[in-house]
Coordinates of C-alpha atoms in Angstrom, one line a residue:
X1 CA -31.9 -18.7 8.9
X2 CA -29.8 -17.7 12.1
X3 CA -27.6 -20.8 11.7
X4 CA -26.9 -19.8 8.2
X5 CA -26.1 -16.2 8.9
X6 CA -23.6 -17.3 11.5
X7 CA -22.2 -19.9 9.3
X8 CA -21.6 -17.1 6.5
X9 CA -20.0 -14.8 9.3
X10 CA -17.6 -17.3 10.1
X11 CA -16.6 -18.3 6.8
X12 CA -16.0 -14.2 6.1
X13 CA -14.2 -13.9 9.3
X14 CA -11.9 -16.9 8.5
X15 CA -11.1 -15.2 5.2
X16 CA -9.4 -12.5 7.0
X17 CA -8.2 -14.1 10.2
X18 CA -6.4 -17.2 8.2
X19 CA -4.3 -14.7 6.2
X20 CA -3.5 -12.7 9.2
X21 CA -2.6 -15.7 11.3
X22 CA -0.3 -17.0 8.5
X23 CA 1.7 -13.7 8.2
X24 CA 2.0 -13.5 12.2
X25 CA 3.2 -16.9 12.2
X26 CA 5.5 -16.1 9.4
X27 CA 6.8 -12.9 11.4
X28 CA 7.3 -14.5 14.5
X29 CA 9.5 -17.2 12.8
X30 CA 11.7 -14.9 10.7
X31 CA 12.5 -12.5 13.6
X32 CA 13.5 -15.7 15.5
X33 CA 15.4 -16.8 12.7
X34 CA 17.3 -13.6 12.5
X35 CA 18.5 -13.5 15.9
X36 CA 19.9 -17.0 15.6
X37 CA 21.6 -16.4 12.4
X38 CA 23.5 -12.8 13.4
X39 CA 23.7 -12.0 9.6
X40 CA 21.6 -9.6 8.0
X41 CA 23.4 -9.4 4.9
X42 CA 22.6 -13.2 3.7
X43 CA 23.5 -12.5 0.1
X44 CA 23.9 -8.9 -0.4
X45 CA 25.6 -5.9 1.1
X46 CA 23.4 -3.2 -0.6
X47 CA 21.2 -2.8 2.9
X48 CA 24.0 -1.9 4.8
X49 CA 24.8 0.7 2.2
X50 CA 21.3 1.9 2.4
X51 CA 21.2 2.0 6.1
X52 CA 23.3 5.1 6.3
X53 CA 20.5 7.1 4.7
X54 CA 18.1 5.5 7.0
X55 CA 19.9 6.5 10.0
X56 CA 20.0 10.1 8.5
X57 CA 16.5 10.1 8.3
X58 CA 15.7 8.9 11.6
X59 CA 17.9 11.5 13.3
X60 CA 16.2 14.3 11.3
X61 CA 13.1 13.5 9.1
X62 CA 12.7 17.1 7.7
X63 CA 16.4 17.7 6.3
X64 CA 17.6 14.5 4.3
X65 CA 17.0 14.8 0.6
X66 CA 14.6 12.5 -1.0
X67 CA 15.8 9.8 -3.6
X68 CA 13.3 9.7 -6.5
X69 CA 13.9 6.0 -7.3
X70 CA 12.9 5.4 -3.4
X71 CA 10.7 8.3 -3.0
X72 CA 9.0 6.6 0.1
X73 CA 11.3 4.1 1.2
X74 CA 13.6 6.1 3.1
X75 CA 10.8 8.2 4.9
X76 CA 8.7 5.0 5.8
X77 CA 12.1 3.2 6.9
X78 CA 13.1 6.3 8.9
X79 CA 10.1 6.2 10.5
X80 CA 9.8 2.7 11.7
X81 CA 12.9 2.7 12.8
X82 CA 12.2 5.4 15.3
X83 CA 9.4 3.4 16.4
X84 CA 11.7 0.0 17.0
X85 CA 14.3 2.7 18.8
X86 CA 11.2 3.6 21.0
X87 CA 10.3 -0.2 21.6
X88 CA 14.0 -0.6 22.5
X89 CA 14.7 -3.1 19.5
X90 CA 18.4 -2.7 18.2
X91 CA 18.4 0.9 19.3
X92 CA 20.9 3.0 17.4
X93 CA 21.6 0.1 14.9
X94 CA 19.5 1.0 11.8
X95 CA 21.2 -1.9 9.6
X96 CA 19.7 -4.4 12.2
X97 CA 16.4 -2.7 12.4
X98 CA 16.0 -2.8 8.9
X99 CA 15.9 -6.5 8.9
X100 CA 13.4 -6.7 11.3
X101 CA 11.0 -4.4 9.4
X102 CA 11.7 -6.6 6.5
X103 CA 10.5 -9.8 8.2
X104 CA 7.2 -7.7 9.2
X105 CA 6.6 -6.9 5.8
X106 CA 7.5 -10.5 4.8
X107 CA 5.0 -11.8 6.9
X108 CA 2.3 -9.5 5.2
X109 CA 3.6 -10.8 1.6
X110 CA 2.9 -14.7 2.9
X111 CA -0.2 -13.4 4.3
X112 CA -1.4 -12.1 0.8
X113 CA -0.3 -15.2 -1.1
X114 CA -2.5 -17.3 1.6
X115 CA -5.6 -14.9 0.7
X116 CA -5.1 -14.7 -2.9
X117 CA -5.0 -18.6 -3.2
X118 CA -7.9 -19.2 -0.7
X119 CA -9.7 -16.7 -2.9
X120 CA -8.8 -18.8 -6.2
X121 CA -9.5 -22.3 -5.1
X122 CA -11.8 -22.0 -1.9
X123 CA -9.6 -24.1 -0.2
X124 CA -7.4 -23.0 3.1
X125 CA -5.2 -26.1 2.9
X126 CA -4.0 -25.2 -0.7
X127 CA -3.6 -21.5 0.5
X128 CA -1.4 -22.7 3.5
X129 CA 0.6 -25.0 1.0
X130 CA 1.1 -21.8 -1.1
X131 CA 2.0 -19.6 1.7
X132 CA 4.8 -22.3 2.9
X133 CA 5.9 -22.6 -0.8
X134 CA 6.3 -18.7 -0.9
X135 CA 8.3 -18.4 2.4
X136 CA 10.8 -21.3 1.5
X137 CA 11.7 -19.8 -1.8
X138 CA 15.2 -18.7 -1.1
X139 CA 15.5 -15.4 -2.6
X140 CA 12.4 -14.3 -0.7
X141 CA 13.6 -15.9 2.6
X142 CA 17.1 -14.3 2.3
X143 CA 15.5 -11.1 1.8
X144 CA 13.1 -11.4 4.5
X145 CA 15.7 -11.9 6.9
X146 CA 18.3 -9.5 5.7
X147 CA 18.3 -5.7 5.6
X148 CA 18.1 -5.3 1.7
X149 CA 15.6 -2.5 0.6
X150 CA 13.2 -4.5 -1.6
X151 CA 10.7 -6.1 0.7
X152 CA 8.4 -3.2 1.5
X153 CA 8.0 -2.2 -2.0
X154 CA 7.6 -5.9 -3.0
X155 CA 5.0 -6.5 -0.3
X156 CA 3.0 -3.5 -1.8
X157 CA 3.2 -4.5 -5.4
X158 CA 2.4 -8.0 -4.6
X159 CA -0.8 -6.9 -2.8
X160 CA -1.8 -4.8 -5.9
X161 CA -1.0 -8.1 -8.1
X162 CA -3.2 -10.4 -5.8
X163 CA -6.2 -7.9 -5.7
X164 CA -6.1 -7.5 -9.3
X165 CA -5.9 -11.3 -9.9
X166 CA -9.1 -11.9 -7.8
X167 CA -10.9 -8.5 -9.1
X168 CA -9.7 -7.6 -12.5
X169 CA -11.9 -10.1 -14.3
X170 CA -15.1 -7.9 -13.8
X171 CA -13.6 -5.2 -11.4
X172 CA -15.5 -2.3 -9.8
X173 CA -14.5 1.4 -10.2
X174 CA -13.4 1.3 -6.3
X175 CA -11.3 -1.9 -7.0
X176 CA -9.8 -0.4 -10.0
X177 CA -8.7 2.6 -7.8
X178 CA -7.3 0.8 -4.9
X179 CA -5.4 -1.5 -6.9
X180 CA -3.9 1.5 -8.6
X181 CA -3.2 3.2 -5.4
X182 CA -1.5 0.3 -3.7
X183 CA 0.6 -0.2 -7.0
X184 CA 1.6 3.5 -7.0
X185 CA 2.6 3.4 -3.4
X186 CA 5.0 0.0 -4.1
X187 CA 6.8 1.7 -7.1
X188 CA 7.1 5.1 -5.5
X189 CA 9.0 2.8 -3.0
X190 CA 11.3 1.0 -5.4
X191 CA 10.7 2.9 -8.8
X192 CA 11.8 0.0 -10.9
X193 CA 8.8 -2.6 -9.6
X194 CA 6.7 -0.4 -11.9
X195 CA 7.9 -1.8 -15.3
X196 CA 7.5 -5.4 -15.2
X197 CA 3.8 -5.5 -13.4
X198 CA 2.1 -2.1 -14.8
X199 CA 1.6 -3.9 -18.6
X200 CA 0.2 -7.0 -16.9
X201 CA -2.3 -5.0 -14.9
X202 CA -3.2 -3.0 -17.9
X203 CA -4.1 -6.1 -20.0
X204 CA -5.9 -7.5 -17.3
X205 CA -8.1 -4.9 -17.6
X206 CA -8.3 -4.8 -21.3
X207 CA -9.5 -8.6 -20.9
X208 CA -12.0 -7.9 -18.2
X209 CA -15.5 -8.4 -18.7
X210 CA -17.9 -5.8 -20.3
X211 CA -17.8 -3.9 -23.5
X212 CA -14.9 -2.3 -25.0
X213 CA -15.9 0.9 -23.9
X214 CA -16.2 0.0 -20.5
X215 CA -12.8 -1.9 -20.6
X216 CA -11.3 0.9 -22.1
X217 CA -12.8 3.1 -19.3
X218 CA -11.3 0.6 -16.6
X219 CA -7.7 1.3 -18.1
X220 CA -8.1 5.1 -18.2
X221 CA -9.2 5.1 -14.6
X222 CA -6.5 2.8 -13.3
X223 CA -3.9 5.5 -15.0
X224 CA -5.5 8.4 -13.5
X225 CA -5.7 6.7 -10.0
X226 CA -2.0 6.0 -10.5
X227 CA -1.0 9.7 -11.7
X228 CA -3.5 10.8 -8.7
X229 CA -1.8 8.8 -5.8
X230 CA 1.6 9.9 -7.2
X231 CA 0.5 13.6 -7.1
X232 CA -0.8 13.4 -3.5
X233 CA 2.6 11.9 -2.5
X234 CA 4.3 14.6 -4.4
X235 CA 2.0 17.4 -2.7
X236 CA 2.7 15.7 0.8
X237 CA 6.6 16.4 0.3
X238 CA 6.4 19.6 -1.7
X239 CA 9.1 21.7 -0.5
X240 CA 11.5 19.0 1.2
X241 CA 14.8 18.7 0.0
X242 CA 15.3 16.5 -3.3
X243 CA 11.8 16.8 -3.9
X244 CA 10.9 16.4 -7.4
X245 CA 7.8 16.8 -9.7
X246 CA 5.6 14.0 -11.6
X247 CA 8.1 13.7 -14.5
X248 CA 10.7 13.0 -11.8
X249 CA 9.2 10.0 -10.2
X250 CA 7.8 8.6 -13.4
X251 CA 11.1 8.3 -14.9
X252 CA 14.0 8.6 -12.9
X253 CA 16.4 6.5 -15.1
X254 CA 17.8 4.3 -12.2
X255 CA 20.9 2.2 -13.7
X256 CA 20.1 3.0 -16.9
X257 CA 23.3 4.4 -18.5
X258 CA 25.7 2.4 -16.0
X259 CA 27.4 -0.6 -16.2
X260 CA 24.8 -2.6 -15.1
X261 CA 22.2 -2.1 -17.9
X262 CA 23.2 -3.9 -21.4
X263 CA 22.0 -7.2 -23.1
X264 CA 24.6 -9.9 -23.4
X265 CA 24.9 -13.8 -23.9
X266 CA 26.0 -14.1 -20.1
X267 CA 23.4 -12.1 -18.8
X268 CA 20.8 -14.3 -20.7
X269 CA 22.3 -17.1 -18.8
X270 CA 22.2 -15.0 -15.3
X271 CA 18.6 -15.2 -15.9
X272 CA 18.6 -19.0 -15.7
X273 CA 21.1 -18.9 -12.9
X274 CA 18.8 -15.9 -10.9
X275 CA 15.4 -18.1 -11.6
X276 CA 16.9 -21.1 -10.3
X277 CA 18.6 -19.7 -7.2
X278 CA 15.3 -17.8 -6.5
X279 CA 14.0 -21.2 -5.5
X280 CA 16.9 -23.3 -3.9
X281 CA 20.1 -21.7 -2.5
X282 CA 19.6 -18.2 -2.8
X283 CA 23.2 -17.5 -3.9
X284 CA 24.1 -14.3 -5.7
X285 CA 26.3 -15.7 -8.4
X286 CA 28.0 -13.3 -10.7
X287 CA 28.6 -15.7 -13.8
X288 CA 26.4 -18.7 -15.3
X289 CA 29.3 -21.0 -15.1
X290 CA 27.9 -24.6 -16.0
X291 CA 30.9 -26.3 -14.3
X292 CA 30.6 -24.5 -11.1
X293 CA 29.8 -26.5 -7.7
X294 CA 26.4 -24.9 -7.9
X295 CA 25.5 -25.2 -11.1
X296 CA 23.7 -28.5 -10.2
X297 CA 21.7 -26.2 -7.7
X298 CA 20.0 -23.6 -9.9
X299 CA 19.9 -25.9 -13.0
X300 CA 17.6 -28.7 -11.0
X301 CA 15.7 -25.9 -9.7
X302 CA 15.4 -23.7 -13.0
X303 CA 14.2 -27.3 -14.8
X304 CA 11.7 -28.0 -11.9
X305 CA 10.3 -24.3 -12.3
X306 CA 10.1 -24.8 -16.0
X307 CA 8.1 -28.0 -15.6
X308 CA 5.7 -26.5 -13.0
X309 CA 5.4 -23.3 -15.5
X310 CA 4.5 -25.9 -18.5
X311 CA 1.9 -27.8 -16.5
X312 CA 0.3 -24.7 -15.2
X313 CA -0.2 -23.5 -18.9
X314 CA -1.7 -26.7 -19.7
X315 CA -4.1 -26.6 -16.7
X316 CA -4.8 -22.8 -17.5
X317 CA -5.7 -23.2 -21.5
X318 CA -8.1 -26.1 -20.4
X319 CA -9.7 -23.7 -18.0
X320 CA -8.9 -20.4 -20.3
X321 CA -13.0 -19.7 -20.0
X322 CA -12.4 -19.5 -16.3
X323 CA -12.2 -15.7 -16.0
X324 CA -10.5 -15.7 -12.4
X325 CA -7.8 -18.0 -13.4
X326 CA -7.3 -16.0 -16.9
X327 CA -6.8 -12.8 -14.9
X328 CA -4.4 -14.3 -12.5
X329 CA -2.6 -16.0 -15.1
X330 CA -2.2 -12.6 -17.2
X331 CA -1.1 -10.5 -14.1
X332 CA 1.3 -13.3 -12.5
X333 CA 3.0 -14.9 -15.8
X334 CA 2.5 -11.5 -17.3
X335 CA 4.7 -10.1 -14.8
X336 CA 7.1 -12.9 -15.1
X337 CA 7.7 -12.5 -18.6
X338 CA 7.9 -8.8 -18.4
X339 CA 10.2 -8.9 -15.6
X340 CA 12.7 -11.4 -17.1
X341 CA 13.2 -9.2 -20.2
X342 CA 13.7 -6.5 -17.8
X343 CA 16.1 -8.6 -16.0
X344 CA 18.2 -9.6 -18.8
X345 CA 19.0 -5.8 -19.5
X346 CA 20.1 -5.0 -15.8
X347 CA 21.1 -7.6 -12.8
X348 CA 19.4 -11.1 -13.4
X349 CA 21.4 -13.1 -11.0
X350 CA 20.3 -10.4 -8.0
X351 CA 17.9 -11.5 -5.5
X352 CA 16.0 -8.3 -5.5
X353 CA 15.5 -8.4 -9.4
X354 CA 13.9 -11.7 -9.0
X355 CA 11.4 -11.4 -6.2
X356 CA 8.9 -9.7 -7.6
X357 CA 9.2 -11.4 -11.1
X358 CA 8.9 -15.0 -9.5
X359 CA 5.8 -14.3 -7.4
X360 CA 4.1 -16.8 -9.8
X361 CA 5.9 -19.9 -8.5
X362 CA 3.8 -20.3 -5.3
X363 CA 0.6 -19.5 -7.1
X364 CA 1.3 -22.1 -9.8
X365 CA 2.5 -24.9 -7.4
X366 CA -0.8 -24.2 -5.4
X367 CA -3.2 -24.4 -8.2
X368 CA -1.5 -27.6 -9.4
X369 CA -1.9 -29.2 -6.3
X370 CA -5.4 -28.0 -5.6
X371 CA -6.3 -29.8 -9.1
X372 CA -4.3 -32.9 -8.3
X373 CA -6.1 -33.1 -5.0
X374 CA -9.7 -32.5 -6.5
X375 CA -11.0 -35.9 -5.4
X376 CA -12.3 -36.6 -1.8
X377 CA -10.6 -40.2 -1.5
X378 CA -6.8 -39.0 -2.6
X379 CA -7.2 -35.2 -1.2
X380 CA -5.4 -36.1 2.6
X381 CA -2.7 -38.2 0.8
X382 CA -1.6 -35.9 -1.8
X383 CA -1.8 -32.8 0.6
X384 CA 0.6 -34.4 3.0
X385 CA 2.7 -35.5 0.3
X386 CA 2.7 -31.8 -1.0
X387 CA 3.3 -30.2 2.3
X388 CA 6.5 -32.3 3.0
X389 CA 7.6 -31.6 -0.7
X390 CA 7.0 -27.9 0.2
X391 CA 9.2 -28.1 3.5
X392 CA 12.3 -29.6 1.4
X393 CA 13.1 -26.0 -0.2
X394 CA 12.8 -24.2 3.1
X395 CA 15.1 -26.8 5.0
X396 CA 17.5 -26.8 2.1
X397 CA 17.8 -22.9 2.1
X398 CA 18.0 -22.9 5.9
X399 CA 20.5 -25.4 5.8
X400 CA 22.5 -23.0 3.1
X401 CA 22.2 -20.0 4.9
X402 CA 23.4 -21.7 8.3
X403 CA 27.2 -21.6 7.7
X404 CA 26.8 -17.5 7.7
X405 CA 25.7 -17.5 11.2
X406 CA 27.6 -14.9 13.2
X407 CA 29.2 -13.3 10.3
X408 CA 28.1 -9.9 11.2
X409 CA 30.0 -9.9 14.5
X410 CA 32.7 -11.5 12.4
X411 CA 33.0 -8.5 10.2
X412 CA 32.7 -6.0 12.7
X413 CA 35.9 -7.8 14.1
X414 CA 37.5 -7.9 10.8
X415 CA 37.1 -4.2 10.6
X416 CA 38.7 -3.8 13.9
X417 CA 41.9 -6.2 12.9
X418 CA 42.3 -4.1 9.6
X419 CA 42.7 -1.0 11.6
X420 CA 45.0 -2.7 13.9
X421 CA 47.3 -3.5 11.0
X422 CA 46.9 -0.5 9.2
X423 CA 47.1 3.3 10.0
X424 CA 43.5 4.7 8.2
X425 CA 44.9 8.1 8.6
X426 CA 47.8 7.1 6.1
X427 CA 46.1 4.3 4.2
X428 CA 44.5 4.1 1.1
X429 CA 42.5 0.9 0.3
X430 CA 42.1 -0.8 -3.3
X431 CA 39.0 -2.9 -3.9
X432 CA 37.0 -4.1 -6.8
X433 CA 33.9 -2.8 -4.9
X434 CA 32.0 -5.9 -4.7
X435 CA 33.8 -7.2 -1.5
X436 CA 31.7 -7.5 1.9
X437 CA 34.3 -5.7 3.8
X438 CA 34.1 -2.4 1.6
X439 CA 30.3 -1.7 3.2
X440 CA 31.5 -2.5 6.6
X441 CA 34.5 0.0 6.6
X442 CA 31.9 2.5 4.7
X443 CA 29.7 2.1 7.5
X444 CA 31.8 1.8 10.4
X445 CA 34.5 4.3 9.4
X446 CA 32.2 6.6 8.0
X447 CA 30.6 7.0 4.6
X448 CA 33.0 8.1 1.8
X449 CA 32.6 7.2 -1.8
X450 CA 35.8 6.1 -3.9
X451 CA 38.3 8.5 -5.1
X452 CA 41.7 10.0 -3.8
X453 CA 42.9 12.7 -5.9
X454 CA 40.6 15.3 -4.0
X455 CA 42.5 14.2 -0.7
X456 CA 45.0 16.2 1.2
X457 CA 48.6 15.0 1.8
X458 CA 49.0 12.3 4.4
X459 CA 48.2 12.0 7.2
X460 CA 44.3 13.0 7.0
X461 CA 42.1 11.7 9.7
X462 CA 38.9 12.6 7.7
X463 CA 37.6 10.7 6.0
X464 CA 38.9 7.5 7.5
X465 CA 37.8 5.4 4.6
X466 CA 40.0 6.3 1.9
X467 CA 39.7 4.1 -1.3
X468 CA 39.7 3.4 -5.0
X469 CA 37.0 1.1 -6.5
X470 CA 38.8 -0.8 -9.6
X471 CA 35.1 -1.5 -10.9
X472 CA 33.6 2.1 -10.0
X473 CA 34.6 3.3 -13.8
X474 CA 32.9 0.3 -15.3
X475 CA 29.6 1.1 -13.5
X476 CA 30.0 5.1 -14.1
X477 CA 31.8 5.1 -17.4
X478 CA 30.7 2.0 -19.2
X479 CA 31.7 3.6 -22.8
X480 CA 35.4 3.8 -21.7
X481 CA 37.8 2.3 -23.6
X482 CA 40.4 0.2 -22.3
X483 CA 43.1 2.6 -22.4
X484 CA 40.8 5.2 -20.8
X485 CA 39.8 2.8 -17.8
X486 CA 43.2 1.8 -17.3
X487 CA 44.4 5.5 -17.0
X488 CA 41.9 6.2 -14.9
X489 CA 42.6 3.5 -12.0
X490 CA 46.6 4.2 -12.7
X491 CA 45.9 7.9 -11.9
X492 CA 44.0 7.0 -8.8
X493 CA 47.0 4.9 -7.4
X494 CA 49.7 7.4 -8.6
X495 CA 47.5 10.1 -6.5
X496 CA 47.6 8.3 -3.4
X497 CA 51.2 7.5 -3.8
X498 CA 52.0 11.2 -4.6
X499 CA 50.3 12.4 -1.2
X500 CA 52.4 9.9 0.8
X501 CA 49.7 7.5 1.4
X502 CA 50.4 3.5 1.7
X503 CA 48.4 1.6 -0.8
X504 CA 46.8 -1.5 0.3
X505 CA 45.0 -3.8 -2.0
X506 CA 42.3 -6.2 -0.8
X507 CA 43.3 -9.9 -1.1
X508 CA 40.1 -11.0 -2.6
X509 CA 40.9 -9.1 -5.8
X510 CA 44.5 -9.4 -5.7
X511 CA 44.4 -13.2 -5.8
X512 CA 42.0 -13.9 -8.8
X513 CA 43.3 -14.7 -12.0
X514 CA 41.9 -13.0 -15.2
X515 CA 39.8 -15.9 -15.7
X516 CA 38.2 -15.3 -12.3
X517 CA 38.1 -11.6 -12.6
X518 CA 36.2 -11.9 -15.6
X519 CA 33.2 -14.0 -14.2
X520 CA 33.2 -11.4 -11.5
X521 CA 32.8 -8.9 -13.8
X522 CA 30.0 -10.3 -15.8
X523 CA 27.2 -8.6 -14.6
X524 CA 28.7 -5.6 -15.5
X525 CA 29.0 -6.6 -19.3
X526 CA 32.8 -6.1 -18.6
X527 CA 34.5 -9.8 -18.9
X528 CA 36.8 -8.4 -21.5
X529 CA 38.3 -5.8 -19.2
X530 CA 39.4 -8.7 -17.0
X531 CA 43.1 -8.9 -18.4
X532 CA 43.4 -5.4 -18.2
X533 CA 42.8 -5.1 -14.8
X534 CA 44.8 -8.0 -13.8
X535 CA 47.6 -6.3 -15.9
X536 CA 47.3 -3.1 -13.9
X537 CA 47.6 -4.6 -10.7
X538 CA 50.2 -7.2 -11.2
X539 CA 52.7 -5.7 -14.0
X540 CA 55.4 -3.5 -13.1
X541 CA 54.3 -3.6 -9.4
X542 CA 56.0 -4.6 -6.2
X543 CA 54.0 -5.7 -3.2
X544 CA 54.5 -6.8 0.4
X545 CA 52.0 -9.2 2.1
X546 CA 50.5 -7.8 5.3
X547 CA 51.5 -10.1 8.1
X548 CA 47.9 -11.9 9.3
X549 CA 45.0 -12.8 7.3
X550 CA 41.6 -11.0 7.7
X551 CA 38.2 -12.2 7.2
X552 CA 37.1 -10.7 4.2
X553 CA 34.9 -12.7 2.1
X554 CA 37.3 -15.8 2.7
X555 CA 40.5 -15.6 4.7
X556 CA 43.0 -13.4 2.6
X557 CA 45.9 -11.7 2.7
X558 CA 46.0 -8.1 1.8
X559 CA 48.9 -6.7 -0.1
X560 CA 50.8 -3.3 -0.2
X561 CA 51.6 -2.0 -3.2
X562 CA 55.0 -0.3 -3.9
X563 CA 56.2 2.0 -6.4
X564 CA 58.5 0.4 -9.0

């Protein structure tokens, strides 16, 4: 009896120690990779923009306004980065510290995947395989070693999905409340994560065991716990600058009436691109061009994902009477379906838009391998082959990111070089807005959003970074006509000339043809505006190339616009 009790205790301990060990090992490896790579902006510069707000929260937790769409993100990140300051880790460099924090949350996410698959299969080897597959997915890996803002909220939502997958077949009231609370903390950290996952969670409860009245009660309890958790958070921040009420966090409208929103055939193609790049490559590709060098990468990855999904659906259909597997399928595949519909309306190629939607992949691969390796005789061979196959995406993606090594230092040097060739007090820069160097100038020279007509006459020291965004009106005023768009850009350029500024155009946007500009503008549903923009820059304009190439996204020559 004592032996049986001790054995049960050991099994119970291993259920928690193994996921913790998997998460800790993952965090250690990710931090090592961050230090080696020296590029915490692998496929997006969004984190560098956000780091300025994080630095403000670090400096004063009481004065910086809350962001309704990221209600908990900035306070939480400010506190965690303060802790890293105290630990002597990248002191004063919030943009680097954010990547370290993300590595910690990513380790937790990998541990969650391990725990989930172990609970579903009862096998530690299959759980370890799932953890490795999840770590090796390109978008997850890249976001785990960068300073993009999605990883903390993703980890919280993933935790709620995993617990729901395990518990919601026959949930207790406490389990429903706990899942709802963690899910709410996740979408309060990143608002849009509510929408792909809330419907599947409610559907899982609707299909749970028990009579209709019990299932309806579980749904009501979940929604009440979600609202209650949100109200508690709102109460904690009551009176803080930027604080809002319950309607203000339930619907923030982030990105809805902007150039990022809207459905098009090109965006449907980008759904395929984003899903493929989630697994292999991790590139943030702006256009679904099947003739591009990367088309085989995302195309093959997408085909493999669809094969895995079809096989999984066959397996799940055969075991549809298994409540645990059915619930897991509803939660994870339901999030996939709802999420890709949402992505088709927004930015389907963006890593942070795919990461939570594609969490099903590691779970599905693990379940398929677990099924294939069920026999004792074939298990060792199949598991060895499975682990070797799982290592391939990780190795492929590390190799894909390796050329970026040292880019953070290079970009800091590029901004210094740009300052030495131009006088920021007398210069207005013209960029599309997607260029890497824009975020670096914004961060290193001081935050200042685009627009120059409100500036004083040159020279003007503050703001140091003075610039015009060619894509800005497409984001903020998507309903403008071509003439209105061209007039707005032309007005900004003429304002700069009238005030005596030197107008310098970023080489990356200058050298693009109309067709290349159209590809760049796909995610803004603005391909048709490319000829207008190209003509605006090149027709009736004289330019003088700046003397030396500067590292932007490539070595490019900046052009100085001269009035005709």
